[in-house]
Coordinates of C-alpha atoms in Angstrom, one line a residue:
M142 CA 59.9 284.7 129.3
I143 CA 56.5 283.4 130.2
A144 CA 55.3 280.4 128.1
P145 CA 52.0 280.8 126.3
A146 CA 49.1 279.4 128.2
V147 CA 47.6 276.2 127.0
R148 CA 44.0 276.5 125.7
R149 CA 41.4 273.7 125.8
G150 CA 38.3 273.1 123.8
V151 CA 35.7 270.3 123.7
G152 CA 33.4 269.1 120.9
H153 CA 30.6 266.6 120.6
A154 CA 28.9 264.9 117.7
A155 CA 25.9 262.5 117.5
C156 CA 25.4 259.4 115.4
H157 CA 22.7 258.3 113.0
H158 CA 20.9 254.9 112.4
G159 CA 22.0 254.4 108.8
E160 CA 20.2 255.7 105.7
I161 CA 16.6 256.2 104.7
L162 CA 17.6 256.8 101.1
Q163 CA 20.9 256.6 99.3
G164 CA 21.8 256.8 95.6
V165 CA 22.8 259.1 92.8
F166 CA 20.8 262.3 92.3
L167 CA 20.8 265.4 90.2
D168 CA 21.9 268.7 91.8
A169 CA 20.5 272.1 90.9
T170 CA 22.7 272.3 87.8
G171 CA 21.6 268.8 86.6
R172 CA 24.9 267.2 87.5
R173 CA 24.9 263.7 88.9
C174 CA 26.2 263.3 92.4
A175 CA 26.0 260.7 95.2
G176 CA 23.6 261.6 98.0
L177 CA 21.9 260.2 101.1
V178 CA 19.3 260.9 103.7
T179 CA 20.2 259.6 107.2
L180 CA 17.9 258.5 110.0
P181 CA 18.8 260.6 113.1
M182 CA 19.1 258.9 116.5
T183 CA 20.0 260.3 119.9
G184 CA 22.2 258.4 122.3
P185 CA 25.7 257.2 121.2
G186 CA 28.1 259.9 120.2
S187 CA 31.7 261.1 120.0
R188 CA 33.5 263.5 122.3
A189 CA 36.8 265.2 121.7
E190 CA 39.0 267.4 123.8
F191 CA 41.8 269.4 122.2
T192 CA 44.5 271.1 124.2
R193 CA 46.4 273.5 121.9
R194 CA 49.9 274.7 122.8
P195 CA 50.7 278.1 121.2
G196 CA 54.3 278.3 120.0
T197 CA 54.7 274.6 119.2
P198 CA 55.0 273.4 115.6
P199 CA 51.7 272.3 114.1
E200 CA 53.1 268.9 113.3
R201 CA 53.6 268.2 117.0
L202 CA 50.1 266.8 117.4
G203 CA 49.4 264.0 119.9
V204 CA 46.3 261.9 119.4
L205 CA 44.8 259.4 121.8
P206 CA 43.8 256.7 120.8
G207 CA 46.8 256.7 118.4
D208 CA 45.2 255.2 115.3
R209 CA 42.4 257.8 114.8
T210 CA 44.1 258.9 111.6
K211 CA 41.0 260.6 110.1
A212 CA 40.5 262.5 113.3
A213 CA 44.1 263.6 113.4
R214 CA 43.8 264.9 109.8
A215 CA 40.7 266.7 110.8
A216 CA 42.5 268.3 113.8
A217 CA 45.3 269.6 111.6
L218 CA 42.9 271.0 109.0
A219 CA 40.8 272.6 111.8
V220 CA 43.9 274.2 113.4
A221 CA 44.9 275.7 110.1
E222 CA 41.4 277.1 109.5
C223 CA 40.9 278.5 113.0
A224 CA 44.5 279.9 113.2
R225 CA 43.9 281.7 109.9
R226 CA 40.7 283.2 111.1
C227 CA 42.3 284.3 114.4
R228 CA 45.4 285.6 112.5
E229 CA 47.7 283.3 114.6
A230 CA 50.3 280.9 113.6
P231 CA 49.1 277.2 113.6
C232 CA 50.3 275.3 116.6
G233 CA 50.4 271.8 117.9
G234 CA 48.6 270.2 120.8
E235 CA 47.0 267.1 122.3
L236 CA 43.8 265.5 121.2
R237 CA 41.8 263.0 123.1
I238 CA 38.7 261.2 121.7
A239 CA 36.1 259.0 123.3
S240 CA 33.2 257.5 121.5
D241 CA 30.5 254.9 122.0
I242 CA 29.3 254.9 118.4
P243 CA 29.5 251.3 117.2
V244 CA 32.1 250.9 114.5
G245 CA 31.3 249.2 111.2
L246 CA 27.6 249.3 111.5
G247 CA 27.1 252.3 109.3
M248 CA 26.2 254.7 112.1
G249 CA 28.7 257.5 111.3
S250 CA 31.4 256.5 113.8
S251 CA 34.3 258.1 111.8
T252 CA 32.3 261.2 110.9
G253 CA 31.3 261.5 114.5
D254 CA 34.9 261.5 115.6
V255 CA 35.9 264.0 112.9
I256 CA 33.2 266.5 113.6
A257 CA 33.8 266.3 117.4
V258 CA 37.4 267.0 116.8
V259 CA 36.8 269.9 114.5
R260 CA 34.4 271.4 117.1
A261 CA 36.9 270.9 119.9
V262 CA 39.6 272.7 117.9
A263 CA 37.3 275.5 117.1
D264 CA 36.3 275.8 120.7
S265 CA 39.9 276.0 121.8
Y266 CA 40.2 279.1 119.5
G267 CA 36.9 280.6 120.6
V268 CA 35.7 280.2 117.0
R269 CA 32.3 279.0 115.9
L270 CA 32.5 277.3 112.5
A271 CA 29.4 277.2 110.3
P272 CA 28.1 273.7 109.3
D273 CA 29.2 274.1 105.7
T274 CA 32.7 274.8 106.9
V275 CA 32.7 271.8 109.2
A276 CA 31.4 269.6 106.3
R277 CA 34.2 270.9 104.0
L278 CA 36.8 270.0 106.6
A279 CA 35.2 266.6 107.3
V280 CA 35.3 265.7 103.6
R281 CA 38.9 266.7 103.3
A282 CA 39.7 264.6 106.4
E283 CA 37.9 261.4 105.4
L284 CA 36.9 261.8 101.7
A285 CA 33.2 261.4 102.5
C286 CA 31.1 262.3 105.5
D287 CA 27.6 262.0 106.9
P288 CA 25.5 265.1 107.7
L289 CA 26.1 265.0 111.4
M290 CA 27.2 268.6 111.5
L291 CA 23.7 269.7 110.6
D292 CA 20.5 269.9 112.7
T293 CA 17.9 267.1 112.6
R294 CA 16.0 268.5 109.6
P295 CA 15.9 265.8 106.9
V296 CA 18.3 266.7 104.1
L297 CA 19.5 265.1 100.9
F298 CA 23.3 265.4 101.5
A299 CA 26.1 264.9 99.0
Q300 CA 28.5 263.0 101.2
R301 CA 31.5 263.2 98.9
E302 CA 31.2 266.9 98.5
G303 CA 30.0 268.0 101.9
R304 CA 27.0 270.0 100.7
V305 CA 23.2 269.9 101.0
L306 CA 21.4 269.1 97.8
E307 CA 17.9 269.7 99.3
V308 CA 16.3 270.4 102.6
L309 CA 13.3 268.0 102.4
G310 CA 11.3 269.7 105.2
P311 CA 11.3 270.6 108.8
R312 CA 11.1 267.1 110.3
L313 CA 10.6 263.4 109.4
P314 CA 7.2 261.9 109.9
P315 CA 6.8 260.3 113.3
L316 CA 8.2 256.7 113.3
V317 CA 9.0 254.0 115.8
V318 CA 12.2 252.2 114.8
V319 CA 13.0 248.7 116.1
G320 CA 16.7 248.6 115.6
C321 CA 18.8 245.5 114.9
A322 CA 22.2 244.5 113.6
L323 CA 22.5 242.1 110.7
G324 CA 25.3 239.7 110.2
G325 CA 25.8 239.4 114.0
G326 CA 26.9 243.0 114.0
A327 CA 30.1 242.3 112.2
P328 CA 31.7 245.4 110.8
V329 CA 31.3 246.0 107.0
D330 CA 34.6 246.9 105.2
T331 CA 33.1 249.5 102.9
L332 CA 36.5 250.1 101.2
S333 CA 36.4 246.5 99.9
L334 CA 33.0 246.9 98.2
P335 CA 32.9 247.6 94.5
V336 CA 31.8 251.1 93.5
P337 CA 28.3 250.7 91.9
A338 CA 27.8 252.0 88.4
H339 CA 24.5 253.8 87.9
D340 CA 23.0 254.5 84.5
A341 CA 20.4 257.1 83.5
S342 CA 17.5 254.7 84.5
D343 CA 19.0 254.3 88.0
V344 CA 19.2 258.0 88.4
R345 CA 15.5 258.4 87.3
A346 CA 14.6 255.7 89.9
F347 CA 16.4 257.5 92.7
E348 CA 14.9 260.8 91.7
R349 CA 11.4 259.2 91.9
L350 CA 12.2 258.0 95.4
R351 CA 13.5 261.5 96.3
T352 CA 10.1 263.0 95.1
L353 CA 8.2 260.4 97.2
L354 CA 10.3 261.1 100.3
R355 CA 9.8 264.9 99.8
R356 CA 6.1 264.2 99.8
A357 CA 6.3 261.9 102.8
V358 CA 8.0 264.6 104.8
A359 CA 5.6 267.3 103.6
T360 CA 2.5 265.3 104.6
G361 CA 3.9 263.5 107.6
N362 CA 3.2 260.2 105.9
A363 CA 5.0 257.4 107.7
A364 CA 3.8 254.7 105.3
L365 CA 5.2 256.6 102.3
L366 CA 8.5 257.1 104.0
G367 CA 8.6 253.4 104.8
R368 CA 8.0 252.6 101.1
V369 CA 11.0 254.8 100.1
A370 CA 13.2 253.3 102.8
S371 CA 12.3 249.8 101.8
A372 CA 13.0 250.5 98.1
S373 CA 16.4 252.1 98.9
A374 CA 17.3 249.2 101.2
R375 CA 16.4 246.6 98.5
R376 CA 18.7 248.5 96.1
G377 CA 21.4 248.5 98.6
Q378 CA 21.3 244.7 98.9
E379 CA 22.6 244.5 95.3
L380 CA 25.9 245.5 96.9
L381 CA 25.7 244.4 100.6
R382 CA 23.8 241.1 100.1
H383 CA 22.8 240.7 103.8
P384 CA 21.5 237.1 104.0
E385 CA 18.9 238.2 106.6
F386 CA 17.3 240.8 104.3
D387 CA 14.4 238.6 103.1
T388 CA 13.7 237.6 106.7
L389 CA 13.7 241.2 107.8
T390 CA 11.2 242.3 105.1
D391 CA 9.0 239.3 105.9
I392 CA 8.9 240.2 109.6
A393 CA 8.0 243.8 108.5
R394 CA 5.1 242.5 106.3
R395 CA 3.7 240.0 108.9
L396 CA 3.8 242.4 111.8
G397 CA 2.5 245.5 110.1
A398 CA 5.6 247.6 109.8
V399 CA 5.5 250.4 107.2
G400 CA 9.0 249.4 105.9
V401 CA 12.6 248.5 106.6
Q402 CA 15.6 250.7 106.8
I403 CA 19.3 249.5 106.4
A404 CA 22.6 251.3 106.5
H405 CA 24.1 251.2 103.1
S406 CA 27.6 251.2 104.5
G407 CA 27.1 248.9 107.5
A408 CA 25.0 246.3 109.2
V409 CA 22.6 248.4 111.3
A410 CA 18.9 248.1 110.3
G411 CA 15.5 248.9 111.5
L412 CA 11.9 247.9 111.3
L413 CA 9.8 251.1 110.8
L414 CA 6.4 251.4 112.4
D415 CA 3.7 254.0 112.4
P416 CA 3.4 255.3 116.0
G417 CA -0.3 255.8 115.4
A418 CA -0.9 252.1 114.6
R419 CA -3.2 250.1 116.8
A420 CA -1.6 248.0 119.6
L421 CA 1.7 249.7 119.0
R422 CA 3.5 248.2 122.0
H423 CA 2.2 244.7 121.1
R424 CA 3.6 245.2 117.6
V425 CA 7.0 246.4 118.9
R426 CA 7.2 243.3 121.2
G427 CA 6.3 241.1 118.3
C428 CA 9.0 242.6 116.2
V429 CA 11.6 242.0 118.9
R430 CA 10.5 238.4 119.4
A431 CA 10.5 237.7 115.7
L432 CA 14.0 239.2 115.2
E433 CA 15.4 237.3 118.1
S434 CA 13.8 234.0 117.0
N435 CA 15.5 234.4 113.7
G436 CA 18.9 235.1 115.2
I437 CA 19.0 238.8 114.4
A438 CA 20.4 240.9 117.3
V439 CA 18.0 243.5 118.6
T440 CA 19.7 246.8 119.6
R441 CA 17.4 249.7 120.4
T442 CA 13.9 250.9 119.8
F443 CA 13.5 254.7 119.4
T444 CA 11.3 257.3 117.7
T445 CA 11.8 260.2 115.3
L446 CA 9.6 262.4 117.5
A447 CA 11.1 265.7 118.7
T448 CA 11.4 264.3 122.2
T449 CA 12.9 260.8 121.9
Q450 CA 11.0 258.1 123.6
E451 CA 12.3 254.7 124.5
F452 CA 10.2 251.6 124.5
Q453 CA 11.0 249.5 127.6
S454 CA 9.8 246.2 126.3
G455 CA 12.5 243.6 125.9
P456 CA 15.7 242.1 127.1
A457 CA 18.7 244.4 127.2
H458 CA 21.2 244.0 124.4
R459 CA 24.4 243.0 126.3
G460 CA 27.0 242.9 123.6
G461 CA 29.3 245.7 122.6
H462 CA 29.5 246.4 118.9
R463 CA 32.6 248.6 119.0
P464 CA 35.7 246.3 118.9
T465 CA 38.3 246.7 121.7
G466 CA 41.7 248.0 120.8
S467 CA 43.7 251.2 120.8
D468 CA 41.1 252.8 118.7
T469 CA 38.4 252.5 121.3
P470 CA 37.6 253.5 124.9
R471 CA 37.9 250.5 127.3
R472 CA 34.3 250.8 128.7
P473 CA 31.9 248.7 126.6
A474 CA 30.2 250.6 123.9
R475 CA 26.6 249.4 123.3
L476 CA 23.4 250.7 121.9
P477 CA 20.9 251.5 124.6
A478 CA 18.5 248.6 124.5
L479 CA 14.9 247.9 124.6

């Protein structure tokens, strides 16, 4: 008897640079739900390769690195989904994951792994899963997920439900983002943070920010987007309490940034600049120097333009944010630098 042939599939997922807006919003039925708008960024990402072995029991699933438990759950869920669609029995296999998305900075490292794995499993079955299906599987695998399975259109996304609350428009206003890592880039244990309680006045405030962000996207207004991001970041500090936050906002004010942006579940942050501002490169260099002189690690400067542009204007960031261990590739993971 000839053994069934092994079948391989690969999948990729990008990262993001934290949130522009996060809070509690009303869905189309008027129900409250947590939601967020992320800041897309090209560069770091997750890659998965799944080799499925037809005829083996589905619980026989090898995963490298071995402690990617969320990714392993995602693989099992994706196998069940794809096998059902193909009218086959679920089977086991081997899963390999490599990622250079920094862990603990709030850039979607776990969601990146999960989505790459789901896509790799689907590829091994020759199945193309719709983004809402990928989102549903991701939420089941990790309880909440970022909208990395979608395209780069700005959306208000219910991260605990895996659904889009609103498509805000075709693209974000053009921005230059001078990225940095607060707290020395130390990972944030989001599971140890208290769950914030939001009352009706909080929801009204978040809805006002949602309206302003919708207007910023519709008009391409970088200054208005910066105002929303700064307000959201300030609200996030009620929970995260980054000691450098006041320094960050002071640098933004002094050097003419339109606002600041901070991951609500991590330490990555950014100074937001209007690319149409006078002496832009001088402003970028000034932001880099100001951050470094205040002991804030500079990571990467990038834009939200359709074709990502890098600003070569500063020392390379030489540290790796992703901690070494069985959960990581051995090559240093770092954010491409200025």
